[in-house]
Structure formats: C-alpha cells, structure tokens
Amino acid sequence: MKQVEDDEILAKFSAEGTRNEAFNLLVTKYQEKIYWHIRRLVIDHDDADDLVQEVFIKIWKNLSKFRSDSKLYTWIYRIATNDCITFLNKKKQRNNIPLDDVSDELSESLIASSYFNGDKIQMKLQQALLILPEKQRLIFNMKYYDELKYEEISEILGTSVGALKASFHIAVKKIEVFMLNDDITF
Amino acid sequence: MKHDIEDNEWKAEAPYLASLQKKNPFSVPEQYFNALPEMIHNAVYVDDLRETVPVSGFIVPEQYFDILQGCILAENEENILQHLPKSEGFHIPDLYFQKLQAGILEKTTGTEADSPVKQQPKLIRLWHNDLIKYASAACFILVTAFGLYLNQQNFNTENKAADIANEQMLYDLNEQDIIDHIDGNNADIQNDNTAKADLETYILNNYSQSDLSSAL
C-alpha cells in the first residue's frame, strides 16, 4: 500500500471536513513505527500499548499547532520519546530506585514477557542495551533499529550531531564487550 | 555517501555486533496493529469527552469534604485498635479442641476422632462422704413423713367440713319440707305397688298355669 505523504496528511488535517480522515491516515502510517520505538524503550507490551495511545492523543490535540519548521515524523518521535522518558522516570520514582537505574526492573520485564520471541543472542543483546544509560540506549535504538540519520535523531532529541555520534560509539563498544563476555549467559 | 560512511563506522569497532542479524526480537499479540487504530480513536474520543464535559454533574452536600475529613480522622483512630494485639487474654485447657472434636464426633456420628488423645470417661461420685449420704437419707425421710402428715390432715379437714355443711343444711331446711319429701317418696312406693298388682292380674288372666311353669 502506498504511503501517504506527510504534507497531504497535514493539508487534510487543516480542513475541518477531512480532519478525521487525515488523522486516520496518520495513525495508519505511524502506529507501528511509534509502537516499536516505545516498546524498545519500555520493554513491556502493555506499557507500550498505553503509551502509544497517549502519544496519539497528544498528536490529535496538538497537530493543528504543528509548524512545518521540522519534519512531521521527527515531531511525532519527539512526543513519543518524551512520553517514554517521563514514563520511565515515574516508574523509578514509584519504585524508589535511583534515576539512572531502572535496568533491573526492565530486565525482569524482558525475561517475563510473553511477547518476546528472540533467541539467546537476541536476549543477550537486549540485556546489554538495558545496562546502558537511558540516553545511550535511546540513541542506539534509533540508529541501529530505526536506522535514523544523526541529523534526524538530533532533531528529535535536541542534541548535537557530534554528541550523538560519541554517545552511539560508546554504546556500541559497551555492547560489544558485553556480548563477547562468555560469563554472561541467559 | 558521507552518511553511509558515518553510519557504518561503528561496524569496524564492534565486528561481533555487526555480524549479528538485525532482527526485532519483540512480538505483539495477534491482530494487534489491526485493532490499534480503533483503540487510538477510542482513546482520543474519551479524552475529548473528558475535556468537553469536565464536570461529572454530581454534587456533594455543603461542607461535605470538611465533614469527610473529620470522619476519616475518626476512622483512623478506630483503626488504631486494629493494631493492638489480637489476643483476647482467654486460655483453654490443654488439648481442649482435640477433646471437643472427639466428643462432638462421638455424639453425632458415633465415631471416634483420630485424635491422639483417648477420651477417658469422667467419673462423678454422687456422695463425696458418709455424712452427706446419711444427711440426705434423713432429709428424704423427713420430707416424706411431713408430706404424708400434711396429706392426712388435709383429708380429715375435708371430711369435717362436709359434715358441718350437711348439718348446717339440715338445720336450714324447713321441717314441713322434710315431711313432705318423705311422704312424696311413700306415694312413689304405693304407685309402684299398684303397678305390680295390675301386672299380676294381667298375667293370671291371660296365661295358664302350664304356660307360666314352662316359661319359668
């Protein structure tokens, strides 16, 4: 199925009569990308399901204010990323754990998840990602899985391209060490 | 071209990671993405509704929340009682419940409980010592004798009362009434004698001597 251009969605959304149709098109186009972006960050399907709905509610409310000084999908990614970070911070506060240490809980969610069908290597890779600081994990996911360009990630996160490259390379090295460590098995 | 070089630089630094097949290990429930648009639309609708109708329409009595606070505080004080030790301070004899169960089962189903404690029949002595035994016998005899004496006295009293009543009645009756009553009884006897004479005459007139002798 041919993907609808973002400009067309925005044009339809600006007209009262075609607003719902435009939103339908937007949901159809971005639901999976947004879901997977959120899912890789929060791990648990139910949490991701709640968050993806919240993100689209925000999009519905604020799309009329969207100015085309950035791309639509980077704007949507930014909303999703911010919601995920807020969610994880709340989770840390709720469980009284240090702000940078939610990895244990996410790791438990990963092991207990009934919606994970990766092999041992995939599990180990996900565990490696969970030991990374949150921002490095975010950058790695966007670069490795979503295959976004540094400029796009920069636009989403509001971080310079140089800083993103450095973070990504540090993350990659940590993951490589973790993966080659035979003592860590799952 | 520049982007490709930049994007692939990490592969030299992490050859093992680069060698892995890039695969999404996560999965979703069946038909999840088919149902997701509808869920999103529903969520958007509910959110709009919440904003459009921010007030539920329910109201509370005046100063309700001030009173509510007082009630909650009072209830909290009551709850303090729940933190007290639950022990009531009562004690029961050793192995009471095992004995109780055995007793109930024996009285209801007639079976003995699997209790390790064998219930011993309790012996209750009727007379704890000889003094009580003799005293009880003496009491019994005294009570019985007194009962009989009372009964006899009661019977004599009743007879005397009846005699006095009869005498009083005779004393109250008119003498002429008594004479009339006696005469009335004699008249009945005379009538009775007349009826017997009539019957005899009838039999002699209507039956022969042989009939009478055969009938007798």
Short mmCIF file of C-alpha atoms in Angstrom, two decimals:
data_model
loop_
_atom_site.label_atom_id
_atom_site.label_comp_id
_atom_site.label_asym_id
_atom_site.label_seq_id
_atom_site.Cartn_x
_atom_site.Cartn_y
_atom_site.Cartn_z
CA MET A 1 0.00 0.00 0.00
CA LYS A 2 1.30 3.42 -1.00
CA GLN A 3 2.28 5.57 1.94
CA VAL A 4 0.57 8.92 2.14
CA GLU A 5 2.91 11.91 2.21
CA ASP A 6 3.10 13.92 5.40
CA ASP A 7 2.21 17.11 3.52
CA GLU A 8 -1.04 15.56 2.33
CA ILE A 9 -1.91 14.48 5.88
CA LEU A 10 -1.24 17.96 7.19
CA ALA A 11 -3.27 19.58 4.44
CA LYS A 12 -6.24 17.34 5.13
CA PHE A 13 -5.94 17.86 8.85
CA SER A 14 -6.10 21.64 8.46
CA ALA A 15 -9.55 21.36 6.82
CA GLU A 16 -12.40 20.70 9.25
CA GLY A 17 -14.19 18.27 6.93
CA THR A 18 -11.22 15.99 6.36
CA ARG A 19 -9.60 16.20 9.79
CA ASN A 20 -10.72 12.74 10.90
CA GLU A 21 -9.63 11.22 7.61
CA ALA A 22 -6.21 12.85 7.97
CA PHE A 23 -5.84 11.50 11.48
CA ASN A 24 -6.78 8.03 10.26
CA LEU A 25 -4.06 8.25 7.64
CA LEU A 26 -1.54 9.45 10.20
CA VAL A 27 -2.35 6.62 12.61
CA THR A 28 -2.10 4.05 9.85
CA LYS A 29 1.23 5.44 8.68
CA TYR A 30 2.96 5.82 12.04
CA GLN A 31 1.37 3.47 14.51
CA GLU A 32 3.86 0.65 14.04
CA LYS A 33 6.95 2.86 13.97
CA ILE A 34 5.86 4.65 17.12
CA TYR A 35 4.86 1.43 18.82
CA TRP A 36 8.25 -0.22 18.22
CA HIS A 37 10.12 2.90 19.22
CA ILE A 38 8.23 2.94 22.52
CA ARG A 39 8.34 -0.81 23.01
CA ARG A 40 12.14 -0.97 22.75
CA LEU A 41 12.38 1.65 25.46
CA VAL A 42 9.77 0.42 27.93
CA ILE A 43 10.07 -3.30 27.04
CA ASP A 44 6.64 -4.30 28.33
CA HIS A 45 3.87 -4.59 25.73
CA ASP A 46 1.09 -3.28 27.96
CA ASP A 47 3.09 -0.23 28.92
CA ALA A 48 3.88 0.36 25.25
CA ASP A 49 0.21 -0.05 24.36
CA ASP A 50 -0.82 2.61 26.90
CA LEU A 51 1.91 4.97 25.82
CA VAL A 52 1.22 4.68 22.10
CA GLN A 53 -2.39 5.71 22.72
CA GLU A 54 -1.30 8.64 24.87
CA VAL A 55 1.11 9.75 22.16
CA PHE A 56 -1.61 9.74 19.50
CA ILE A 57 -3.96 11.64 21.80
CA LYS A 58 -1.27 14.32 22.11
CA ILE A 59 -0.78 14.31 18.35
CA TRP A 60 -4.53 14.77 17.81
CA LYS A 61 -4.62 17.67 20.24
CA ASN A 62 -1.53 19.45 19.01
CA LEU A 63 -1.28 18.70 15.31
CA SER A 64 -3.16 21.88 14.48
CA LYS A 65 -0.34 23.82 16.19
CA PHE A 66 2.36 21.97 14.27
CA ARG A 67 4.52 24.31 12.23
CA SER A 68 6.40 22.85 9.33
CA ASP A 69 9.77 24.04 10.59
CA SER A 70 10.55 20.38 11.35
CA LYS A 71 9.51 17.14 9.73
CA LEU A 72 6.25 15.61 10.90
CA TYR A 73 7.77 12.24 11.83
CA THR A 74 10.59 13.84 13.89
CA TRP A 75 7.91 15.82 15.73
CA ILE A 76 5.95 12.61 16.38
CA TYR A 77 9.12 10.78 17.51
CA ARG A 78 9.89 13.63 19.89
CA ILE A 79 6.49 13.36 21.52
CA ALA A 80 6.88 9.60 21.83
CA THR A 81 10.42 9.85 23.21
CA ASN A 82 9.46 12.47 25.79
CA ASP A 83 6.49 10.38 26.92
CA CYS A 84 8.73 7.33 27.30
CA ILE A 85 11.30 9.22 29.37
CA THR A 86 8.54 10.64 31.56
CA PHE A 87 7.08 7.17 31.98
CA LEU A 88 10.43 5.64 32.95
CA ASN A 89 11.13 8.45 35.41
CA LYS A 90 7.75 7.93 37.03
CA LYS A 91 8.47 4.24 37.25
CA LYS A 92 11.75 4.94 39.03
CA GLN A 93 10.08 7.32 41.47
CA ARG A 94 7.24 4.90 42.11
CA ASN A 95 9.64 2.08 42.90
CA ASN A 96 12.08 4.26 44.82
CA ILE A 97 15.07 3.41 42.71
CA PRO A 98 17.88 5.72 41.55
CA LEU A 99 17.05 7.73 38.45
CA ASP A 100 19.68 6.01 36.32
CA ASP A 101 18.88 2.51 37.47
CA VAL A 102 15.72 1.10 36.06
CA SER A 103 17.57 -1.60 34.16
CA ASP A 104 16.90 -4.37 36.69
CA GLU A 105 13.20 -3.87 36.51
CA LEU A 106 13.18 -3.65 32.71
CA SER A 107 15.34 -6.76 32.59
CA GLU A 108 12.78 -8.62 34.68
CA SER A 109 10.03 -7.42 32.35
CA LEU A 110 12.04 -8.66 29.41
CA ILE A 111 12.55 -12.13 30.88
CA ALA A 112 8.93 -12.39 31.99
CA SER A 113 7.49 -11.01 28.75
CA SER A 114 5.29 -13.40 26.83
CA TYR A 115 5.79 -11.25 23.73
CA PHE A 116 9.48 -11.87 23.23
CA ASN A 117 10.44 -14.48 20.69
CA GLY A 118 14.14 -13.78 20.22
CA ASP A 119 16.83 -16.39 20.70
CA LYS A 120 19.54 -16.38 23.38
CA ILE A 121 21.72 -13.96 21.42
CA GLN A 122 18.83 -11.57 20.95
CA MET A 123 18.07 -11.79 24.64
CA LYS A 124 21.68 -11.07 25.47
CA LEU A 125 21.69 -8.07 23.15
CA GLN A 126 18.59 -6.68 24.84
CA GLN A 127 20.18 -7.23 28.25
CA ALA A 128 23.27 -5.40 27.01
CA LEU A 129 21.07 -2.48 25.95
CA LEU A 130 19.48 -2.36 29.37
CA ILE A 131 22.80 -1.76 31.11
CA LEU A 132 23.32 1.38 29.03
CA PRO A 133 22.34 4.79 30.37
CA GLU A 134 18.91 5.77 29.14
CA LYS A 135 20.03 8.30 26.57
CA GLN A 136 22.66 5.99 25.06
CA ARG A 137 20.03 3.26 24.79
CA LEU A 138 17.69 5.69 23.10
CA ILE A 139 20.32 6.78 20.61
CA PHE A 140 21.41 3.21 19.90
CA ASN A 141 17.83 2.10 19.26
CA MET A 142 17.15 4.99 16.89
CA LYS A 143 20.37 4.43 14.99
CA TYR A 144 20.57 0.64 14.98
CA TYR A 145 16.91 -0.44 14.74
CA ASP A 146 15.11 2.61 13.31
CA GLU A 147 18.08 3.48 11.08
CA LEU A 148 17.55 7.19 11.51
CA LYS A 149 20.23 9.61 10.45
CA TYR A 150 22.18 11.56 13.06
CA GLU A 151 20.54 14.76 11.86
CA GLU A 152 17.09 13.29 12.37
CA ILE A 153 18.00 11.99 15.82
CA SER A 154 19.47 15.38 16.60
CA GLU A 155 16.19 16.99 15.63
CA ILE A 156 14.20 14.60 17.76
CA LEU A 157 16.37 14.74 20.86
CA GLY A 158 17.64 18.29 20.53
CA THR A 159 21.23 17.06 20.89
CA SER A 160 24.12 17.96 18.65
CA VAL A 161 25.19 15.51 15.98
CA GLY A 162 28.69 15.29 17.47
CA ALA A 163 27.39 14.38 20.89
CA LEU A 164 25.09 11.78 19.35
CA LYS A 165 27.96 10.17 17.44
CA ALA A 166 30.07 9.98 20.57
CA SER A 167 27.20 8.50 22.57
CA PHE A 168 26.46 5.97 19.88
CA HIS A 169 30.07 4.81 19.63
CA ILE A 170 30.39 4.47 23.38
CA ALA A 171 27.17 2.45 23.43
CA VAL A 172 28.38 0.18 20.63
CA LYS A 173 31.64 -0.55 22.41
CA LYS A 174 29.89 -1.38 25.68
CA ILE A 175 27.53 -3.71 23.88
CA GLU A 176 30.38 -5.44 22.02
CA VAL A 177 32.21 -6.10 25.29
CA PHE A 178 29.04 -7.36 26.93
CA MET A 179 28.24 -9.65 24.01
CA LEU A 180 31.74 -11.15 23.88
CA ASN A 181 31.74 -11.85 27.60
CA ASP A 182 31.04 -15.57 27.82
CA ASP A 183 30.37 -15.37 31.54
CA ILE A 184 27.10 -13.66 30.85
CA THR A 185 24.57 -16.13 29.55
CA PHE A 186 20.78 -16.29 29.52
CA MET B 1 27.75 8.76 0.60
CA LYS B 2 29.03 10.65 3.62
CA HIS B 3 26.08 9.35 5.62
CA ASP B 4 26.80 5.76 4.60
CA ILE B 5 30.39 6.02 5.83
CA GLU B 6 29.26 7.60 9.08
CA ASP B 7 26.52 5.06 9.57
CA ASN B 8 28.90 2.15 9.07
CA GLU B 9 31.87 3.37 11.07
CA TRP B 10 30.71 1.55 14.20
CA LYS B 11 30.88 -1.81 12.42
CA ALA B 12 34.67 -1.64 12.48
CA GLU B 13 34.61 -1.00 16.21
CA ALA B 14 32.08 -3.73 17.02
CA PRO B 15 32.53 -6.54 14.48
CA TYR B 16 30.59 -9.08 16.54
CA LEU B 17 27.59 -6.80 16.86
CA ALA B 18 27.85 -6.00 13.16
CA SER B 19 27.83 -9.70 12.32
CA LEU B 20 24.53 -10.27 14.10
CA GLN B 21 21.42 -10.40 12.02
CA LYS B 22 19.39 -7.31 12.75
CA LYS B 23 16.10 -8.69 13.95
CA ASN B 24 13.29 -7.38 16.11
CA PRO B 25 13.00 -9.92 18.91
CA PHE B 26 9.80 -8.46 20.30
CA SER B 27 6.37 -9.55 19.23
CA VAL B 28 2.83 -8.30 19.70
CA PRO B 29 -0.50 -10.04 20.26
CA GLU B 30 -2.23 -11.34 17.18
CA GLN B 31 -4.02 -8.71 15.07
CA TYR B 32 -2.68 -6.02 17.41
CA PHE B 33 -1.89 -3.50 14.72
CA ASN B 34 -5.26 -4.08 13.04
CA ALA B 35 -7.02 -3.23 16.27
CA LEU B 36 -4.68 -0.42 17.31
CA PRO B 37 -6.23 2.36 15.13
CA GLU B 38 -9.64 1.73 16.69
CA MET B 39 -8.13 1.77 20.17
CA ILE B 40 -6.41 5.05 19.40
CA HIS B 41 -9.64 6.59 18.07
CA ASN B 42 -11.49 5.43 21.17
CA ALA B 43 -8.79 6.88 23.42
CA VAL B 44 -8.94 10.17 21.53
CA TYR B 45 -12.75 10.22 21.79
CA VAL B 46 -12.70 9.56 25.53
CA ASP B 47 -10.08 12.25 26.03
CA ASP B 48 -12.15 14.75 24.03
CA LEU B 49 -15.20 13.81 26.05
CA ARG B 50 -13.29 14.35 29.27
CA GLU B 51 -12.33 17.84 28.14
CA THR B 52 -15.76 18.70 26.76
CA VAL B 53 -17.58 17.54 29.87
CA PRO B 54 -15.10 18.25 32.63
CA VAL B 55 -17.73 18.19 35.37
CA SER B 56 -19.40 14.90 36.10
CA GLY B 57 -22.71 16.52 37.10
CA PHE B 58 -22.58 15.08 40.59
CA ILE B 59 -22.70 17.45 43.53
CA VAL B 60 -21.97 16.96 47.21
CA PRO B 61 -23.69 18.48 50.26
CA GLU B 62 -22.30 21.73 51.62
CA GLN B 63 -19.10 21.38 53.64
CA TYR B 64 -19.11 17.69 52.75
CA PHE B 65 -15.36 17.47 52.41
CA ASP B 66 -14.77 19.17 55.77
CA ILE B 67 -17.03 16.59 57.41
CA LEU B 68 -15.43 13.82 55.38
CA GLN B 69 -12.01 14.76 56.71
CA GLY B 70 -13.31 14.51 60.28
CA CYS B 71 -14.87 11.14 59.54
CA ILE B 72 -11.67 9.82 58.04
CA LEU B 73 -9.65 11.00 61.03
CA ALA B 74 -12.16 9.41 63.40
CA GLU B 75 -12.00 6.19 61.46
CA ASN B 76 -8.23 6.26 61.60
CA GLU B 77 -8.40 6.48 65.36
CA GLU B 78 -10.67 3.44 65.35
CA ASN B 79 -8.20 1.69 63.17
CA ILE B 80 -5.58 2.13 65.86
CA LEU B 81 -7.50 -0.56 67.73
CA GLN B 82 -6.69 -2.91 64.91
CA HIS B 83 -3.01 -2.52 65.68
CA LEU B 84 -3.49 -3.75 69.21
CA PRO B 85 -2.54 -7.36 69.84
CA LYS B 86 -5.32 -9.67 68.76
CA SER B 87 -5.09 -11.87 71.85
CA GLU B 88 -8.26 -11.85 73.95
CA GLY B 89 -6.49 -12.98 77.08
CA PHE B 90 -8.56 -16.16 77.44
CA HIS B 91 -6.99 -19.55 77.90
CA ILE B 92 -8.30 -23.02 77.33
CA PRO B 93 -7.27 -26.32 78.90
CA ASP B 94 -4.54 -28.31 77.18
CA LEU B 95 -5.74 -30.26 74.14
CA TYR B 96 -9.21 -28.79 74.58
CA PHE B 97 -10.09 -28.64 70.91
CA GLN B 98 -8.94 -32.21 70.26
CA LYS B 99 -11.15 -33.39 73.08
CA LEU B 100 -14.01 -31.21 71.88
CA GLN B 101 -13.83 -32.63 68.39
CA ALA B 102 -13.73 -36.16 69.68
CA GLY B 103 -16.72 -35.51 71.90
CA ILE B 104 -18.77 -33.95 69.10
CA LEU B 105 -17.97 -36.77 66.70
CA GLU B 106 -18.87 -39.36 69.24
CA LYS B 107 -22.20 -37.71 69.99
CA THR B 108 -23.10 -37.04 66.36
CA THR B 109 -21.65 -39.72 64.13
CA GLY B 110 -20.81 -42.22 66.79
CA THR B 111 -17.25 -42.43 65.54
CA GLU B 112 -14.13 -41.67 67.42
CA ALA B 113 -11.94 -38.87 66.15
CA ASP B 114 -8.43 -39.60 65.03
CA SER B 115 -7.25 -37.61 67.94
CA PRO B 116 -4.20 -38.99 69.64
CA VAL B 117 -5.89 -38.26 72.93
CA LYS B 118 -8.17 -41.04 74.09
CA GLN B 119 -11.10 -39.54 75.88
CA GLN B 120 -11.44 -41.03 79.36
CA PRO B 121 -14.97 -41.33 80.81
CA LYS B 122 -15.34 -38.91 83.64
CA LEU B 123 -16.46 -40.41 86.93
CA ILE B 124 -18.68 -38.27 89.06
CA ARG B 125 -19.24 -39.51 92.65
CA LEU B 126 -22.72 -38.92 93.86
CA TRP B 127 -21.75 -38.98 97.56
CA HIS B 128 -18.47 -37.47 98.43
CA ASN B 129 -18.60 -38.66 102.08
CA ASP B 130 -20.77 -40.65 104.52
CA LEU B 131 -22.05 -37.63 106.38
CA ILE B 132 -23.68 -36.21 103.23
CA LYS B 133 -25.10 -39.65 102.40
CA TYR B 134 -26.84 -40.07 105.83
CA ALA B 135 -27.94 -36.50 105.96
CA SER B 136 -29.57 -36.90 102.52
CA ALA B 137 -31.41 -40.05 103.67
CA ALA B 138 -32.63 -38.33 106.82
CA CYS B 139 -33.85 -35.37 104.78
CA PHE B 140 -35.67 -37.69 102.41
CA ILE B 141 -37.45 -39.48 105.27
CA LEU B 142 -38.39 -36.23 106.97
CA VAL B 143 -39.77 -34.76 103.79
CA THR B 144 -41.76 -37.90 103.00
CA ALA B 145 -43.21 -38.13 106.52
CA PHE B 146 -44.10 -34.48 106.56
CA GLY B 147 -45.79 -34.90 103.17
CA LEU B 148 -47.89 -37.83 104.42
CA TYR B 149 -48.83 -35.99 107.59
CA LEU B 150 -49.97 -32.98 105.61
CA ASN B 151 -51.98 -35.16 103.29
CA GLN B 152 -53.76 -36.88 106.20
CA GLN B 153 -54.53 -33.62 107.88
CA ASN B 154 -55.95 -32.29 104.67
CA PHE B 155 -58.26 -35.35 104.30
CA ASN B 156 -59.65 -35.04 107.86
CA THR B 157 -60.24 -31.36 107.41
CA GLU B 158 -62.21 -32.00 104.22
CA ASN B 159 -64.47 -34.65 105.94
CA LYS B 160 -65.18 -32.38 108.89
CA ALA B 161 -66.07 -29.56 106.57
CA ALA B 162 -68.54 -31.83 104.68
CA ASP B 163 -70.26 -32.95 107.90
CA ILE B 164 -70.62 -29.40 109.14
CA ALA B 165 -72.07 -28.38 105.77
CA ASN B 166 -74.65 -31.23 105.87
CA GLU B 167 -75.67 -30.38 109.44
CA GLN B 168 -75.99 -26.73 108.54
CA MET B 169 -78.17 -27.66 105.52
CA LEU B 170 -80.48 -29.84 107.66
CA TYR B 171 -80.65 -27.08 110.20
CA ASP B 172 -81.60 -24.59 107.47
CA LEU B 173 -84.37 -26.80 105.94
CA ASN B 174 -88.00 -26.36 107.00
CA GLU B 175 -89.37 -29.30 108.97
CA GLN B 176 -92.55 -29.44 106.87
CA ASP B 177 -90.37 -29.70 103.73
CA ILE B 178 -88.72 -32.77 105.11
CA ILE B 179 -92.09 -34.35 106.00
CA ASP B 180 -93.39 -33.58 102.50
CA HIS B 181 -90.34 -35.08 100.92
CA ILE B 182 -90.72 -38.32 102.91
CA ASP B 183 -94.44 -38.53 102.03
CA GLY B 184 -93.60 -37.97 98.36
CA ASN B 185 -91.31 -40.98 98.42
CA ASN B 186 -94.05 -43.15 100.05
CA ALA B 187 -96.50 -42.15 97.30
CA ASP B 188 -93.99 -43.40 94.69
CA ILE B 189 -93.74 -46.70 96.58
CA GLN B 190 -97.61 -47.00 96.62
CA ASN B 191 -97.77 -46.31 92.91
CA ASP B 192 -95.17 -48.92 92.36
CA ASN B 193 -97.19 -51.47 94.39
CA THR B 194 -100.34 -50.69 92.36
CA ALA B 195 -98.49 -51.28 89.09
CA LYS B 196 -97.22 -54.66 90.35
CA ALA B 197 -100.80 -55.79 91.32
CA ASP B 198 -102.08 -54.81 87.86
CA LEU B 199 -99.37 -56.81 86.17
CA GLU B 200 -100.09 -59.84 88.33
CA THR B 201 -103.81 -59.72 87.49
CA TYR B 202 -102.98 -59.38 83.78
CA ILE B 203 -100.69 -62.40 83.84
CA LEU B 204 -103.18 -64.56 85.73
CA ASN B 205 -105.97 -63.60 83.33
CA ASN B 206 -104.04 -64.12 80.12
CA TYR B 207 -101.66 -67.03 80.78
CA SER B 208 -102.42 -70.56 82.05
CA GLN B 209 -100.53 -72.10 84.91
CA SER B 210 -98.80 -74.55 82.50
CA ASP B 211 -97.57 -71.62 80.32
CA LEU B 212 -96.15 -69.94 83.29
CA SER B 213 -94.45 -73.06 84.61
CA SER B 214 -92.90 -73.81 81.15
CA ALA B 215 -91.71 -70.20 80.83
CA LEU B 216 -90.12 -70.33 84.25
#
